[in-house]
Every structure is written in structure tokens, then in C-alpha cells.
mmCIF file with all atom_site columns, C-alpha atoms in Angstrom:
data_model
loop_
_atom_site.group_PDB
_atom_site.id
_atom_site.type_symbol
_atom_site.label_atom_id
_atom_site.label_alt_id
_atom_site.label_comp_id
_atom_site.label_asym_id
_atom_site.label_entity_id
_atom_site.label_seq_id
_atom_site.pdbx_PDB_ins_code
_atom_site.Cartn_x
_atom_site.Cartn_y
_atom_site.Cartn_z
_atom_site.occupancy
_atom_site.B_iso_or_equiv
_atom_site.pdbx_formal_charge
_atom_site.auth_seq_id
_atom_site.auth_comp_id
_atom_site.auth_asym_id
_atom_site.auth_atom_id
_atom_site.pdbx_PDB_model_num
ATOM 1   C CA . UNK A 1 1   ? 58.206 18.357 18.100 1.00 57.00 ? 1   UNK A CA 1
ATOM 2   C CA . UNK A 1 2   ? 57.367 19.656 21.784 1.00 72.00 ? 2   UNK A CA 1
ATOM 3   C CA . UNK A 1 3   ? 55.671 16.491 23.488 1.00 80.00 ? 3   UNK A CA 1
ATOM 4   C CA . UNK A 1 4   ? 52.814 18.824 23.854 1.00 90.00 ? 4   UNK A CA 1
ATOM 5   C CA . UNK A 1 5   ? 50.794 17.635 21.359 1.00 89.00 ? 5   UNK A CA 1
ATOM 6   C CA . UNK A 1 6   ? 50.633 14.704 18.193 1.00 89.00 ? 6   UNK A CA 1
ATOM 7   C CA . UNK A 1 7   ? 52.702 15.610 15.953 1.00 91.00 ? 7   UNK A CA 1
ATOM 8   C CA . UNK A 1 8   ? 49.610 15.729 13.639 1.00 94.00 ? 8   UNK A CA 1
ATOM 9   C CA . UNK A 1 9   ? 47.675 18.476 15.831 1.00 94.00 ? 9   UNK A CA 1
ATOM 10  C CA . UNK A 1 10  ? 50.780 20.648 15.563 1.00 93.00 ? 10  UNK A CA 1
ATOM 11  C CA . UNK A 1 11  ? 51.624 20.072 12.020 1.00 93.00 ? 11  UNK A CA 1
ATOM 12  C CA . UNK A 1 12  ? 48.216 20.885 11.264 1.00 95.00 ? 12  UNK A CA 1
ATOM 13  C CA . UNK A 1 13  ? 47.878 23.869 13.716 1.00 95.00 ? 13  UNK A CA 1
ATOM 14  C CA . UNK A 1 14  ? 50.624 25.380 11.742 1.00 93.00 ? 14  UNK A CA 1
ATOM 15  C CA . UNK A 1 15  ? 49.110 24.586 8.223  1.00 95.00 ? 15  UNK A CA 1
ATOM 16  C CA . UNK A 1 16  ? 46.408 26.833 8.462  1.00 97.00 ? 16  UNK A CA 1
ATOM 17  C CA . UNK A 1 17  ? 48.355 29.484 10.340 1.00 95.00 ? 17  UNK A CA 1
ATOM 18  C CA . UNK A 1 18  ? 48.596 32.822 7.773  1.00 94.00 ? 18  UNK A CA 1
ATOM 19  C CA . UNK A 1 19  ? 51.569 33.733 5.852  1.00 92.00 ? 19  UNK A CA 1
ATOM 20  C CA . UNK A 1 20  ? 54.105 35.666 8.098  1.00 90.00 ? 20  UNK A CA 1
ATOM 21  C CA . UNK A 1 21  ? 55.800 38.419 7.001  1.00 91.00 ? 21  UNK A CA 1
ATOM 22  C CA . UNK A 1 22  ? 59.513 37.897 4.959  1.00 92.00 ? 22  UNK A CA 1
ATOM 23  C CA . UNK A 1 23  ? 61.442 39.262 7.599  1.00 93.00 ? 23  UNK A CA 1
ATOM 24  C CA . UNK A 1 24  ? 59.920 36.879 10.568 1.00 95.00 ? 24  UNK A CA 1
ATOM 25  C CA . UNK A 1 25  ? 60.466 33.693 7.909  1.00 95.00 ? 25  UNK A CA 1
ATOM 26  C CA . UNK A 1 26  ? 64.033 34.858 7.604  1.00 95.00 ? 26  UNK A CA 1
ATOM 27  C CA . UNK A 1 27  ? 64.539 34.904 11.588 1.00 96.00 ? 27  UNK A CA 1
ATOM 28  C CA . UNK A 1 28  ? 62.486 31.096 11.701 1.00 96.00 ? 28  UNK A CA 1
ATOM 29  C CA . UNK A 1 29  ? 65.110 30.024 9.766  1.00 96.00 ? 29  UNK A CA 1
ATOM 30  C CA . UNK A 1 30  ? 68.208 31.718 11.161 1.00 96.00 ? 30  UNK A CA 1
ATOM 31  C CA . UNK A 1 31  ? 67.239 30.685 14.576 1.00 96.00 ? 31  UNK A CA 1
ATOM 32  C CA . UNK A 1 32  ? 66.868 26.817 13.088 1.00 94.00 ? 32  UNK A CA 1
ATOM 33  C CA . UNK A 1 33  ? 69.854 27.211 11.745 1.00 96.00 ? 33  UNK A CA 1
ATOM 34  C CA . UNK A 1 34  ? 71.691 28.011 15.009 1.00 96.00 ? 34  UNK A CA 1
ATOM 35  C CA . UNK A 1 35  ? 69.604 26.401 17.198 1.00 95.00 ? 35  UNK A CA 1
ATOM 36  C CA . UNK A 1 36  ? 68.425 29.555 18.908 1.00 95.00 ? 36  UNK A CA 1
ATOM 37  C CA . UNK A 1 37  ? 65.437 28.848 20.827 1.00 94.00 ? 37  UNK A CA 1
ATOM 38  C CA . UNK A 1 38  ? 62.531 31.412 19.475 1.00 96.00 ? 38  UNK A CA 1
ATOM 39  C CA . UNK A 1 39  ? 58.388 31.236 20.422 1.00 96.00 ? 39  UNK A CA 1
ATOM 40  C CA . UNK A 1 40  ? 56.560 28.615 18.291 1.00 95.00 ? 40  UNK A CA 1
ATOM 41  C CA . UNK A 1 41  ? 54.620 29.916 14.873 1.00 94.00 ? 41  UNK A CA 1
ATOM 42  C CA . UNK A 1 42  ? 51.184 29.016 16.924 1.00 96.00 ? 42  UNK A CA 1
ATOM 43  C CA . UNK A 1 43  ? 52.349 30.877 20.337 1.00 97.00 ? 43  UNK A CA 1
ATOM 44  C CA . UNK A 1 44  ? 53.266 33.900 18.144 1.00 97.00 ? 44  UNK A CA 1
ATOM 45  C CA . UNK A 1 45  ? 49.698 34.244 16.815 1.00 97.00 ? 45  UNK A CA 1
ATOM 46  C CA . UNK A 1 46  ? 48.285 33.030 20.041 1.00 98.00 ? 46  UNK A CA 1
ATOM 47  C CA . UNK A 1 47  ? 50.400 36.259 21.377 1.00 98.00 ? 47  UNK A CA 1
ATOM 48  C CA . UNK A 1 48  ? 48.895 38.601 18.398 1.00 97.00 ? 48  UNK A CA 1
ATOM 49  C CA . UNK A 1 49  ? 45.646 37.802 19.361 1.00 98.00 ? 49  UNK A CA 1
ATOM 50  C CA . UNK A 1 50  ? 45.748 38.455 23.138 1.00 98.00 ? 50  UNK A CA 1
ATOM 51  C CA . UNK A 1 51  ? 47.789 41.343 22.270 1.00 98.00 ? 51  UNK A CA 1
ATOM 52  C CA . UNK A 1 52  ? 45.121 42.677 20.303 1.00 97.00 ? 52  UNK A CA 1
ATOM 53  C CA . UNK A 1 53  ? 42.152 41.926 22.568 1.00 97.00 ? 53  UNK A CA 1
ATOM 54  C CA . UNK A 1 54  ? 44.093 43.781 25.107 1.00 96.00 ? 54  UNK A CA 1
ATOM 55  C CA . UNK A 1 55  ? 45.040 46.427 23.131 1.00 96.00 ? 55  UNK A CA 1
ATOM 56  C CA . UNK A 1 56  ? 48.361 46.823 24.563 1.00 97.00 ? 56  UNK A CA 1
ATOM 57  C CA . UNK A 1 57  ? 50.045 49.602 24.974 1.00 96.00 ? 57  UNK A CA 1
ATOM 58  C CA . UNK A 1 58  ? 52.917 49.172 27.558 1.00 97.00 ? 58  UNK A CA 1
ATOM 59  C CA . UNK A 1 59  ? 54.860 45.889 27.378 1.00 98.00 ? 59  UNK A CA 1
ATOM 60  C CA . UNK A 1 60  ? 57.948 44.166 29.171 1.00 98.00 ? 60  UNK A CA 1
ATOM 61  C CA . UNK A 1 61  ? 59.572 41.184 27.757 1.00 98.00 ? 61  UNK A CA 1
ATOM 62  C CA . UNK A 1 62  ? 61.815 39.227 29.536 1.00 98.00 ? 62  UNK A CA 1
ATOM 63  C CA . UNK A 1 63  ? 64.101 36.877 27.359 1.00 98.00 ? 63  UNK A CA 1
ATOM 64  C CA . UNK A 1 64  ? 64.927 38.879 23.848 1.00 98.00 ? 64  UNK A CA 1
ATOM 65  C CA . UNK A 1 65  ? 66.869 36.406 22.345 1.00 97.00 ? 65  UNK A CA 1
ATOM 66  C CA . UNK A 1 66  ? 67.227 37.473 18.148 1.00 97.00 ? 66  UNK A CA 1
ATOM 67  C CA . UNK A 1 67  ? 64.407 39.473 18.716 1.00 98.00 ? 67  UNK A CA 1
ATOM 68  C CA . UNK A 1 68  ? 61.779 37.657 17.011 1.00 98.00 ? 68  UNK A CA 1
ATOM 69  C CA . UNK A 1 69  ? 59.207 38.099 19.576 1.00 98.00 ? 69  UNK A CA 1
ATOM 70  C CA . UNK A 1 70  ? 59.808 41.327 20.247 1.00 98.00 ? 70  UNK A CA 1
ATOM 71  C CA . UNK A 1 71  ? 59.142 42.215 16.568 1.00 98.00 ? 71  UNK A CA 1
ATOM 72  C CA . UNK A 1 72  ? 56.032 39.832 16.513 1.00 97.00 ? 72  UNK A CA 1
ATOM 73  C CA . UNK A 1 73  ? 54.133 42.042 19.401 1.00 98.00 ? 73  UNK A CA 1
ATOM 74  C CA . UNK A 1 74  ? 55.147 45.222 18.291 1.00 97.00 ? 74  UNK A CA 1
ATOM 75  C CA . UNK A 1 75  ? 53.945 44.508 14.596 1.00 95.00 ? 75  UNK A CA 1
ATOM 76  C CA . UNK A 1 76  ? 50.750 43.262 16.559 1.00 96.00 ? 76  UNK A CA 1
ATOM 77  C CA . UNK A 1 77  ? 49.673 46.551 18.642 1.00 96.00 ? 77  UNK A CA 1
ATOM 78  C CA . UNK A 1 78  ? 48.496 50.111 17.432 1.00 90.00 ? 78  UNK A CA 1
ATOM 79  C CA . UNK A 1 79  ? 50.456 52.163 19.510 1.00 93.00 ? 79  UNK A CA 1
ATOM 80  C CA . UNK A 1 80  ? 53.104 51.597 22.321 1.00 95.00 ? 80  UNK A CA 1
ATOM 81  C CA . UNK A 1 81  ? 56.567 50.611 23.606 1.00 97.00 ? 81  UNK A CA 1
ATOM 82  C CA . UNK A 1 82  ? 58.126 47.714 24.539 1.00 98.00 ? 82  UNK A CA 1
ATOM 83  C CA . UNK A 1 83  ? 61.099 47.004 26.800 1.00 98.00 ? 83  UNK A CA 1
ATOM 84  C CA . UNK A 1 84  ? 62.506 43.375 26.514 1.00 98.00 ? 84  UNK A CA 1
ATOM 85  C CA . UNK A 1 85  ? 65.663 42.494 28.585 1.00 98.00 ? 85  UNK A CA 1
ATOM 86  C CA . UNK A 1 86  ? 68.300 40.389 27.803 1.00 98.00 ? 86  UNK A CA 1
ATOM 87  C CA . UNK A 1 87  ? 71.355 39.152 29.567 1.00 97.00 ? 87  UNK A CA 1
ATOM 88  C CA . UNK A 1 88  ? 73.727 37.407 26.594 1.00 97.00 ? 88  UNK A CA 1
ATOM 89  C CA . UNK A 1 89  ? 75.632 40.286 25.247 1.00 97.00 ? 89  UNK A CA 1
ATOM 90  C CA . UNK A 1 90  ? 75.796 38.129 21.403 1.00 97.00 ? 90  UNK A CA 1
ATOM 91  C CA . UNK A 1 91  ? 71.723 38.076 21.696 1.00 97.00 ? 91  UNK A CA 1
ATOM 92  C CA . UNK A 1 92  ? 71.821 41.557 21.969 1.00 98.00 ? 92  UNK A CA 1
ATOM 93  C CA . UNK A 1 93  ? 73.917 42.593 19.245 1.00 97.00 ? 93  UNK A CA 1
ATOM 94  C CA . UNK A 1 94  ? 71.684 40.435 16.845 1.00 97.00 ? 94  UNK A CA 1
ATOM 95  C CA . UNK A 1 95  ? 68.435 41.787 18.468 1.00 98.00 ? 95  UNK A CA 1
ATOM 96  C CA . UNK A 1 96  ? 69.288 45.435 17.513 1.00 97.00 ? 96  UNK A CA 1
ATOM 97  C CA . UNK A 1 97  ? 70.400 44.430 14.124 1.00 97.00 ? 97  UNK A CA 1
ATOM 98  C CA . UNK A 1 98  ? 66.952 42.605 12.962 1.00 97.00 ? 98  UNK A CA 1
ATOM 99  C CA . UNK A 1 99  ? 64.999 45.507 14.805 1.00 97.00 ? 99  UNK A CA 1
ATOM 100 C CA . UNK A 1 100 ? 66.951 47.770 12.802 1.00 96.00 ? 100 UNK A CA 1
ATOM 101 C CA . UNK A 1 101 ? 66.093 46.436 9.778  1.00 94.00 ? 101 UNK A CA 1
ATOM 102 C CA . UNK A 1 102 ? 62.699 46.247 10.301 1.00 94.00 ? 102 UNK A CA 1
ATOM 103 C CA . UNK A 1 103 ? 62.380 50.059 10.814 1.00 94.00 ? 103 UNK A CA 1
ATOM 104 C CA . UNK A 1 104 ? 61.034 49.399 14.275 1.00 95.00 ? 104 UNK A CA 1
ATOM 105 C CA . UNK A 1 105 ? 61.293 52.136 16.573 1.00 95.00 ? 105 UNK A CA 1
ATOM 106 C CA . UNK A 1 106 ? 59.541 51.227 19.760 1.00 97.00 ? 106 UNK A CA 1
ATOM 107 C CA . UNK A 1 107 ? 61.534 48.549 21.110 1.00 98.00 ? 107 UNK A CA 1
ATOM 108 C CA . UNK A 1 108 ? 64.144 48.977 23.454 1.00 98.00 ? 108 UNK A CA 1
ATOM 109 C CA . UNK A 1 109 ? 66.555 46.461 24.551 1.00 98.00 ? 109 UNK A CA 1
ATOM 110 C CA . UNK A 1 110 ? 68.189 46.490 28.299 1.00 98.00 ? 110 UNK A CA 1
ATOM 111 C CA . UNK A 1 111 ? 71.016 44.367 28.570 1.00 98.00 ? 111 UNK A CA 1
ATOM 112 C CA . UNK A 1 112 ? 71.393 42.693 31.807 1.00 97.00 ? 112 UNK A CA 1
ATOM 113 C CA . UNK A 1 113 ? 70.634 39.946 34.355 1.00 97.00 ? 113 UNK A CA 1
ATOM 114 C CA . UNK A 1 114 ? 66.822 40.651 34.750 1.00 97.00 ? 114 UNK A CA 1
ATOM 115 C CA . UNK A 1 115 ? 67.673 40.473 38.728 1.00 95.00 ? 115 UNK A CA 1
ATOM 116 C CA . UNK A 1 116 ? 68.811 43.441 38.604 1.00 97.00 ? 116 UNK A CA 1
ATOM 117 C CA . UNK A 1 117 ? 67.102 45.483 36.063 1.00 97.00 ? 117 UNK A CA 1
ATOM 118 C CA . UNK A 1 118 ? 63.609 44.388 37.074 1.00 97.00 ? 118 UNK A CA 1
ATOM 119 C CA . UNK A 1 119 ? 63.736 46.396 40.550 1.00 96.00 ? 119 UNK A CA 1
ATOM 120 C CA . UNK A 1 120 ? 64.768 49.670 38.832 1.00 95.00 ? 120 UNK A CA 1
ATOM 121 C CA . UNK A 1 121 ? 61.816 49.784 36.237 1.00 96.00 ? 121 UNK A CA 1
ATOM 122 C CA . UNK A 1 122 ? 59.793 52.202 37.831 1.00 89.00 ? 122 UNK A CA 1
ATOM 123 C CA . UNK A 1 123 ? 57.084 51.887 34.900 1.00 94.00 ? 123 UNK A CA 1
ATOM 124 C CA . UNK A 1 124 ? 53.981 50.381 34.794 1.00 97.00 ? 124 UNK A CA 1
ATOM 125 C CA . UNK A 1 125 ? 52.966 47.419 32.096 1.00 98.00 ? 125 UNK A CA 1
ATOM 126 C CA . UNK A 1 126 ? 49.464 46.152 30.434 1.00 98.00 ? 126 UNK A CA 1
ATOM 127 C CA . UNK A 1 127 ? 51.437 42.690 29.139 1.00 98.00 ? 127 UNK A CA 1
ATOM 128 C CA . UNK A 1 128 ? 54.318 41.096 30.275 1.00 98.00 ? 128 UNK A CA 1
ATOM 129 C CA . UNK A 1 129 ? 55.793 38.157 28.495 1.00 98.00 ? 129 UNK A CA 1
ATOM 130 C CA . UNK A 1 130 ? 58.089 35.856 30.260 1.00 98.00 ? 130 UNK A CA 1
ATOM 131 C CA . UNK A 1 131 ? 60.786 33.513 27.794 1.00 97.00 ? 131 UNK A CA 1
ATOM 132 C CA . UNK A 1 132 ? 64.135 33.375 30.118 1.00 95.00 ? 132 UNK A CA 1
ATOM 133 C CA . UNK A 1 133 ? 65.872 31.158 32.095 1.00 92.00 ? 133 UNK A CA 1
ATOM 134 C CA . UNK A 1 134 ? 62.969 28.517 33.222 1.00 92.00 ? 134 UNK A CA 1
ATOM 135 C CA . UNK A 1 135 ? 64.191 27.888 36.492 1.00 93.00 ? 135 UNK A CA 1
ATOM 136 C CA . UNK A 1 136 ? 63.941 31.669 37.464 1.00 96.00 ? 136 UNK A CA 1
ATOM 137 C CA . UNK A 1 137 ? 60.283 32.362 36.897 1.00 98.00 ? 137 UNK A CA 1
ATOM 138 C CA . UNK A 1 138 ? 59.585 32.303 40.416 1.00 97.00 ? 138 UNK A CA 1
ATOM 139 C CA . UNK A 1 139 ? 62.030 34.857 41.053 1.00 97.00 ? 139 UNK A CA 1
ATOM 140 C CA . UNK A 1 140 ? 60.838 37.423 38.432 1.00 97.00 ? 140 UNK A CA 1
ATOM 141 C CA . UNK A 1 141 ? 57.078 36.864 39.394 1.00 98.00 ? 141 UNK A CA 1
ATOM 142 C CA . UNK A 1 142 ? 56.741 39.232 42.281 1.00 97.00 ? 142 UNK A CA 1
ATOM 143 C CA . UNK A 1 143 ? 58.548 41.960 40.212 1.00 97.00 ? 143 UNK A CA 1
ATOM 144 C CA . UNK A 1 144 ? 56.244 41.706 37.279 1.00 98.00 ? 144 UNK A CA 1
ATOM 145 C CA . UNK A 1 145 ? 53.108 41.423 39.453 1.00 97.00 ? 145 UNK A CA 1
ATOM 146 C CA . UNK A 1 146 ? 53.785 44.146 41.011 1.00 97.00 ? 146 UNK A CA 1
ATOM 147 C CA . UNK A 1 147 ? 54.400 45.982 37.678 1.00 97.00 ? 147 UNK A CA 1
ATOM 148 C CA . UNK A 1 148 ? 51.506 44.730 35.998 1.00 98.00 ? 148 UNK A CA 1
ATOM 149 C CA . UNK A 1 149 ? 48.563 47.245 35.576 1.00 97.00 ? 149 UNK A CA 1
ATOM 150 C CA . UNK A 1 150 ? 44.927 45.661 37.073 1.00 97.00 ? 150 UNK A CA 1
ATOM 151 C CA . UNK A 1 151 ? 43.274 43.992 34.192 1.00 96.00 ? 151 UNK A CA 1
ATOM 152 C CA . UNK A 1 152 ? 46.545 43.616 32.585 1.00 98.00 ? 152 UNK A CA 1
ATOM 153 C CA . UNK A 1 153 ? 48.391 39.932 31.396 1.00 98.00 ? 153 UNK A CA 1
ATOM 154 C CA . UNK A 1 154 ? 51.646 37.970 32.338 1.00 98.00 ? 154 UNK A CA 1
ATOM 155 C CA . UNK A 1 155 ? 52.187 35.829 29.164 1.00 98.00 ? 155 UNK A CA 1
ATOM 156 C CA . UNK A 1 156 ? 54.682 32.727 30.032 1.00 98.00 ? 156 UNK A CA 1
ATOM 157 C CA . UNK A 1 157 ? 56.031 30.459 27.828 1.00 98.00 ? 157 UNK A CA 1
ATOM 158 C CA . UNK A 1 158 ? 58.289 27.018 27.906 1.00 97.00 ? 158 UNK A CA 1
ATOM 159 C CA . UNK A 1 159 ? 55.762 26.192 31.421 1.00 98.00 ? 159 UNK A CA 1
ATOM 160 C CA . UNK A 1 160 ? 55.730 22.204 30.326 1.00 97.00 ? 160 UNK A CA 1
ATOM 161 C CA . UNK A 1 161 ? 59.110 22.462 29.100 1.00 96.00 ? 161 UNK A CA 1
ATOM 162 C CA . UNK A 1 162 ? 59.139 19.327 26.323 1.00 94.00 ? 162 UNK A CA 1
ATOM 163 C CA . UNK A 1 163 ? 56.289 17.594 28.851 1.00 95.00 ? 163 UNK A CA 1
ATOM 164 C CA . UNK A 1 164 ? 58.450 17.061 31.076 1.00 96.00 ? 164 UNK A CA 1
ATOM 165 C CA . UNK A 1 165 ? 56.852 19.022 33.535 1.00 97.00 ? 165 UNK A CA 1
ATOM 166 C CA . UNK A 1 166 ? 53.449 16.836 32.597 1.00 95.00 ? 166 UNK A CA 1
ATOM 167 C CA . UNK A 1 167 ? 55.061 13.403 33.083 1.00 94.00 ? 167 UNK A CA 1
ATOM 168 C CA . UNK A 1 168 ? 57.971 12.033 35.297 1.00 94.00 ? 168 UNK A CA 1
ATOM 169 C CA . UNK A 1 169 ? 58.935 9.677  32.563 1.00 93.00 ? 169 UNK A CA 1
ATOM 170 C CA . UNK A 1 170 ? 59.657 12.501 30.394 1.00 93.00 ? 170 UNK A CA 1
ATOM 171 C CA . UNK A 1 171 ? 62.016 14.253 32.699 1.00 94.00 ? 171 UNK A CA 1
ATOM 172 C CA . UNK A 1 172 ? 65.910 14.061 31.844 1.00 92.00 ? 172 UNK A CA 1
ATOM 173 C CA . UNK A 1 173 ? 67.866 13.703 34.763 1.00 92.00 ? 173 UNK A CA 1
ATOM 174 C CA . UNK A 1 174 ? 70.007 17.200 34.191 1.00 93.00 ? 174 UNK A CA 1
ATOM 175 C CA . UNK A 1 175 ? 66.666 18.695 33.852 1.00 93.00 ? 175 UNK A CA 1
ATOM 176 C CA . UNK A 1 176 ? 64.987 18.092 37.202 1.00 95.00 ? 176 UNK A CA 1
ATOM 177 C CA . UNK A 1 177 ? 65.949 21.259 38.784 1.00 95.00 ? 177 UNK A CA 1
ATOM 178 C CA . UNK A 1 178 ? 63.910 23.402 35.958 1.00 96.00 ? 178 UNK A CA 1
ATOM 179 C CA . UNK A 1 179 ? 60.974 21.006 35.591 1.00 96.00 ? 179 UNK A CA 1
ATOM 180 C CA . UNK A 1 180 ? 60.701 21.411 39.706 1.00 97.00 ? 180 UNK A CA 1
ATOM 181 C CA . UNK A 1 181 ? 60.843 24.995 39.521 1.00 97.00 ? 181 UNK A CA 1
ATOM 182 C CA . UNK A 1 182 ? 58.552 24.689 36.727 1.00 98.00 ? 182 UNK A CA 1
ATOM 183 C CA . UNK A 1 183 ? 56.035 22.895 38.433 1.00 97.00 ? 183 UNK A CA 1
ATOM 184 C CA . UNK A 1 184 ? 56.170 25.136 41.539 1.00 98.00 ? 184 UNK A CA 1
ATOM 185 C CA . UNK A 1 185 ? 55.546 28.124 39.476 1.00 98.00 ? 185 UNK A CA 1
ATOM 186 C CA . UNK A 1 186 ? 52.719 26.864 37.552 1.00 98.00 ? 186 UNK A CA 1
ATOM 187 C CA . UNK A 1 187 ? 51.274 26.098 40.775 1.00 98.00 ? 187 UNK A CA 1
ATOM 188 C CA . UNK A 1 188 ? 52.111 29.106 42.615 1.00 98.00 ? 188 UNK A CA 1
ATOM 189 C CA . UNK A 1 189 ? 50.219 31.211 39.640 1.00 98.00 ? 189 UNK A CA 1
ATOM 190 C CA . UNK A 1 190 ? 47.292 28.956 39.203 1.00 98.00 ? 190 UNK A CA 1
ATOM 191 C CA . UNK A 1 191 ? 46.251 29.665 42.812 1.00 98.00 ? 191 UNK A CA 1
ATOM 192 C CA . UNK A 1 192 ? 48.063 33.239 43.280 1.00 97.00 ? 192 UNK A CA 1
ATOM 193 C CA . UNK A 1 193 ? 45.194 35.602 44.823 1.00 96.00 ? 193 UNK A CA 1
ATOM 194 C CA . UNK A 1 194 ? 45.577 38.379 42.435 1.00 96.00 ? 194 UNK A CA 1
ATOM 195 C CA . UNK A 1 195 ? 45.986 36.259 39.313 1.00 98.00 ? 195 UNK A CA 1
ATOM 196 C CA . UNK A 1 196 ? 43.419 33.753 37.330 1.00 98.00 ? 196 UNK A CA 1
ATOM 197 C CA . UNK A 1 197 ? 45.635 31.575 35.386 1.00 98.00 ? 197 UNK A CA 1
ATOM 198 C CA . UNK A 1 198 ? 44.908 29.378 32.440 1.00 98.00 ? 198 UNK A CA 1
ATOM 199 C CA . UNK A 1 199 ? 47.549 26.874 31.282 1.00 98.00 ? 199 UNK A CA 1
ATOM 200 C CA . UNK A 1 200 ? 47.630 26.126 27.625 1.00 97.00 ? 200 UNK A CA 1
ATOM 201 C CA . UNK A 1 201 ? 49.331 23.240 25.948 1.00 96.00 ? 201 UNK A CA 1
ATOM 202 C CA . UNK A 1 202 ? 50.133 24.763 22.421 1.00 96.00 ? 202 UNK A CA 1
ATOM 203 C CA . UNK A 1 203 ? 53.892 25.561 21.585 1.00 95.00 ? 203 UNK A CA 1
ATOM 204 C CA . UNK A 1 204 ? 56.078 24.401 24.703 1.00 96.00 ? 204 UNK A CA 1
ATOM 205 C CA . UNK A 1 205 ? 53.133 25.441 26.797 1.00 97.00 ? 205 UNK A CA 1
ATOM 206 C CA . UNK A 1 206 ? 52.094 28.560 27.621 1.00 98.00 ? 206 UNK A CA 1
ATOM 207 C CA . UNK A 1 207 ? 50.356 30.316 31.019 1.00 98.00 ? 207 UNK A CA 1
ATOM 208 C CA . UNK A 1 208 ? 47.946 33.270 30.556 1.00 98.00 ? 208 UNK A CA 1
ATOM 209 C CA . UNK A 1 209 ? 47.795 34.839 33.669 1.00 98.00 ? 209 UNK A CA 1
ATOM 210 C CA . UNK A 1 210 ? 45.492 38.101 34.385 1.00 98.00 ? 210 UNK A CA 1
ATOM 211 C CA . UNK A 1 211 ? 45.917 40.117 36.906 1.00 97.00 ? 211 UNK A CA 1
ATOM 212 C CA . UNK A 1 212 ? 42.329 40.943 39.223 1.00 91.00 ? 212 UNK A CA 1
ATOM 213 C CA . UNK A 1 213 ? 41.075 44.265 39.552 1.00 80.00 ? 213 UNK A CA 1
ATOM 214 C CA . UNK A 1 214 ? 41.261 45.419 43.282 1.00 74.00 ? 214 UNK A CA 1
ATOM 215 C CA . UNK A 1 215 ? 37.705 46.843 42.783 1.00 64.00 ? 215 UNK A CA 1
ATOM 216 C CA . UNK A 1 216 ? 36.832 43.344 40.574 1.00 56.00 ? 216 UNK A CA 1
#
């Protein structure tokens, strides 16, 4: 369990979730298996929903992994593309294998430290989810702000990190660096003047940040 929540609120939570599809099921359990950290069942549908409010269109992702979130928001939207970045050269490989077997054709995967990719997308997004290294949030912000469409959503997940970002007696002593970072970006979002920020405690915690209008 995540610290987030009782154990009993998550367990439940995820009882009366719907039946995912085979293929998603099979990635669950693969990622279990290899301890491969993946978005929680109730962030995924928490994602579908947003995604589907929004009706999304353009999307970055930044943290592939196996590709299980990738395929979760493009089985969630109409139309559209998704770009998703990843740095591990392994993750890769696997993400492009379980997209190809899906038959999905409107994700592509950039392989890379998102440092350096981020400045050379010259493309503009309606949802942008951040899963990567936690203590580097802050320094992918401005990029995605500034590639986020008005009206559109930055999507951020681990932001309590196993509470420890909630509760000094939580926090591991290896750790303190991230939950810091952590707490300064959760901060820096919930009082950035072009964003309104809500912070969620489902999953690992999430942040649902959307971007003001400059006519609002």
C-alpha cells in the first residue's frame, strides 16, 4: 500500500473499479512481477476520466516506463497522438513491444534524457502527464508550461511519494532529497500564476494542474 490512504479505502476503491482490458491485466502483472513501477488501477481511471472531459487530442508523457500508461490514455481519447519520453534504453524496447501488440498506432516513443528532448518539441499539448524521476519535476515544469495549450492540464503523479512528502516521520533518510524537491514543487504549482492546482491523495498522489486562459 501507498500511505495515502487505509488500506481499506484503497482496497475498496479498486473493488468497484471496471474490468480492464486483457492486455493492461497482463502488463499489472508483469510490472509486479519485476517490480516496475506503473500508475495505480484508480490513477489510471482517474486519468480516463480527465482525459475524456478534456477531450484530448495532443498529449506528452514524460516517464514511459512498459508503456502501460501510455496505452491507458490512448485507449481513453477519440482521436490524437501521444509522445511519451523515456530515458532507460530496456524501458524502451519493452514499451514498443506491448504497443505493438496492441495495434496502437499513435504513440510515439523518444528515447532520451527529457532535458534535452523537452526544448526541441516545438509542438503544442492539451495534457501533459508527468511520471519520471521525482526529484526533477521542477526542472521539466517551465518546459511543459510553456507547451501546454490555455485551458489545457499537467497531470503529475508520485507528488506524496509513499507520504513521505505529508509527514516527516515517514521520510527515509536516502529519500530526503526527492521528498524536498517534492514538496517545493507541489508548492511552486499550487501558487504558480498561470496554473490552479488541486492535489489529490489517490494512488501515490496525484496534482491536477490547469493551465489559465490569458483572456480567463
Amino acid at each position: 500500500m501507498s500511505n495515502i490512504n487505509k488500506d481499506y479505502i484503497e482496497d475498496y476503491i479498486r473493488s468497484v473499479l471496471p474490468k480492464r482490458e486483457s492486455f493492461l491485466v497482463q502488463l499489472e502483472e508483469f510490472a509486479q512481477e519485476n517490480n516496475i513501477p506503473i500508475i495505480h488501477p484508480e490513477v489510471a481511471e482517474f486519468m480516463r476520466v480527465i482525459l475524456k472531459i478534456k477531450d484530448s487530442k495532443n498529449i506528452l508523457e514524460i516517464g514511459t516506463a512498459i508503456g502501460y500508461s501510455s496505452i491507458v490514455m490512448s485507449t481513453s481519447i477519440k482521436e490524437g497522438n501521444i509522445i511519451t519520453i523515456e530515458r532507460q534504453e530496456n524501458m524502451v524496447k519493452l514499451a514498443n513491444k506491448n504497443i505493438e501488440k496492441t495495434g496502437i498506432k499513435n504513440i510515439e516513443i523518444k528515447h532520451g534524457e527529457a532535458k534535452d528532448i523537452l526544448p526541441k518539441l516545438n509542438k503544442k499539448f492539451d495534457f501533459i502527464f508527468i511520471d519520471a524521476a521525482k526529484g526533477k519535476y521542477m526542472e521539466f515544469l517551465p518546459y511543459c508550461i510553456n507547451m501546454l495549450e490555455d485551458k489545457g492540464i499537467i497531470l503529475s503523479d508520485n507528488v506524496l511519494f509513499k507520504g513521505m512528502v505529508a509527514n516527516d516521520d515517514l521520510v527515509v533518510r536516502r529519500k530526503k532529497t526527492i521528498v524536498t524537491r517534492m514538496r517545493e514543487y507541489l508548492d511552486h504549482i499550487s501558487n504558480h500564476s498561470e496554473l490552479t492546482t488541486s492535489i489529490i491523495p489517490i494512488g501515490d498522489g496525484v496534482a491536477l494542474s490547469y493551465k489559465e486562459s490569458e483572456n480567463k
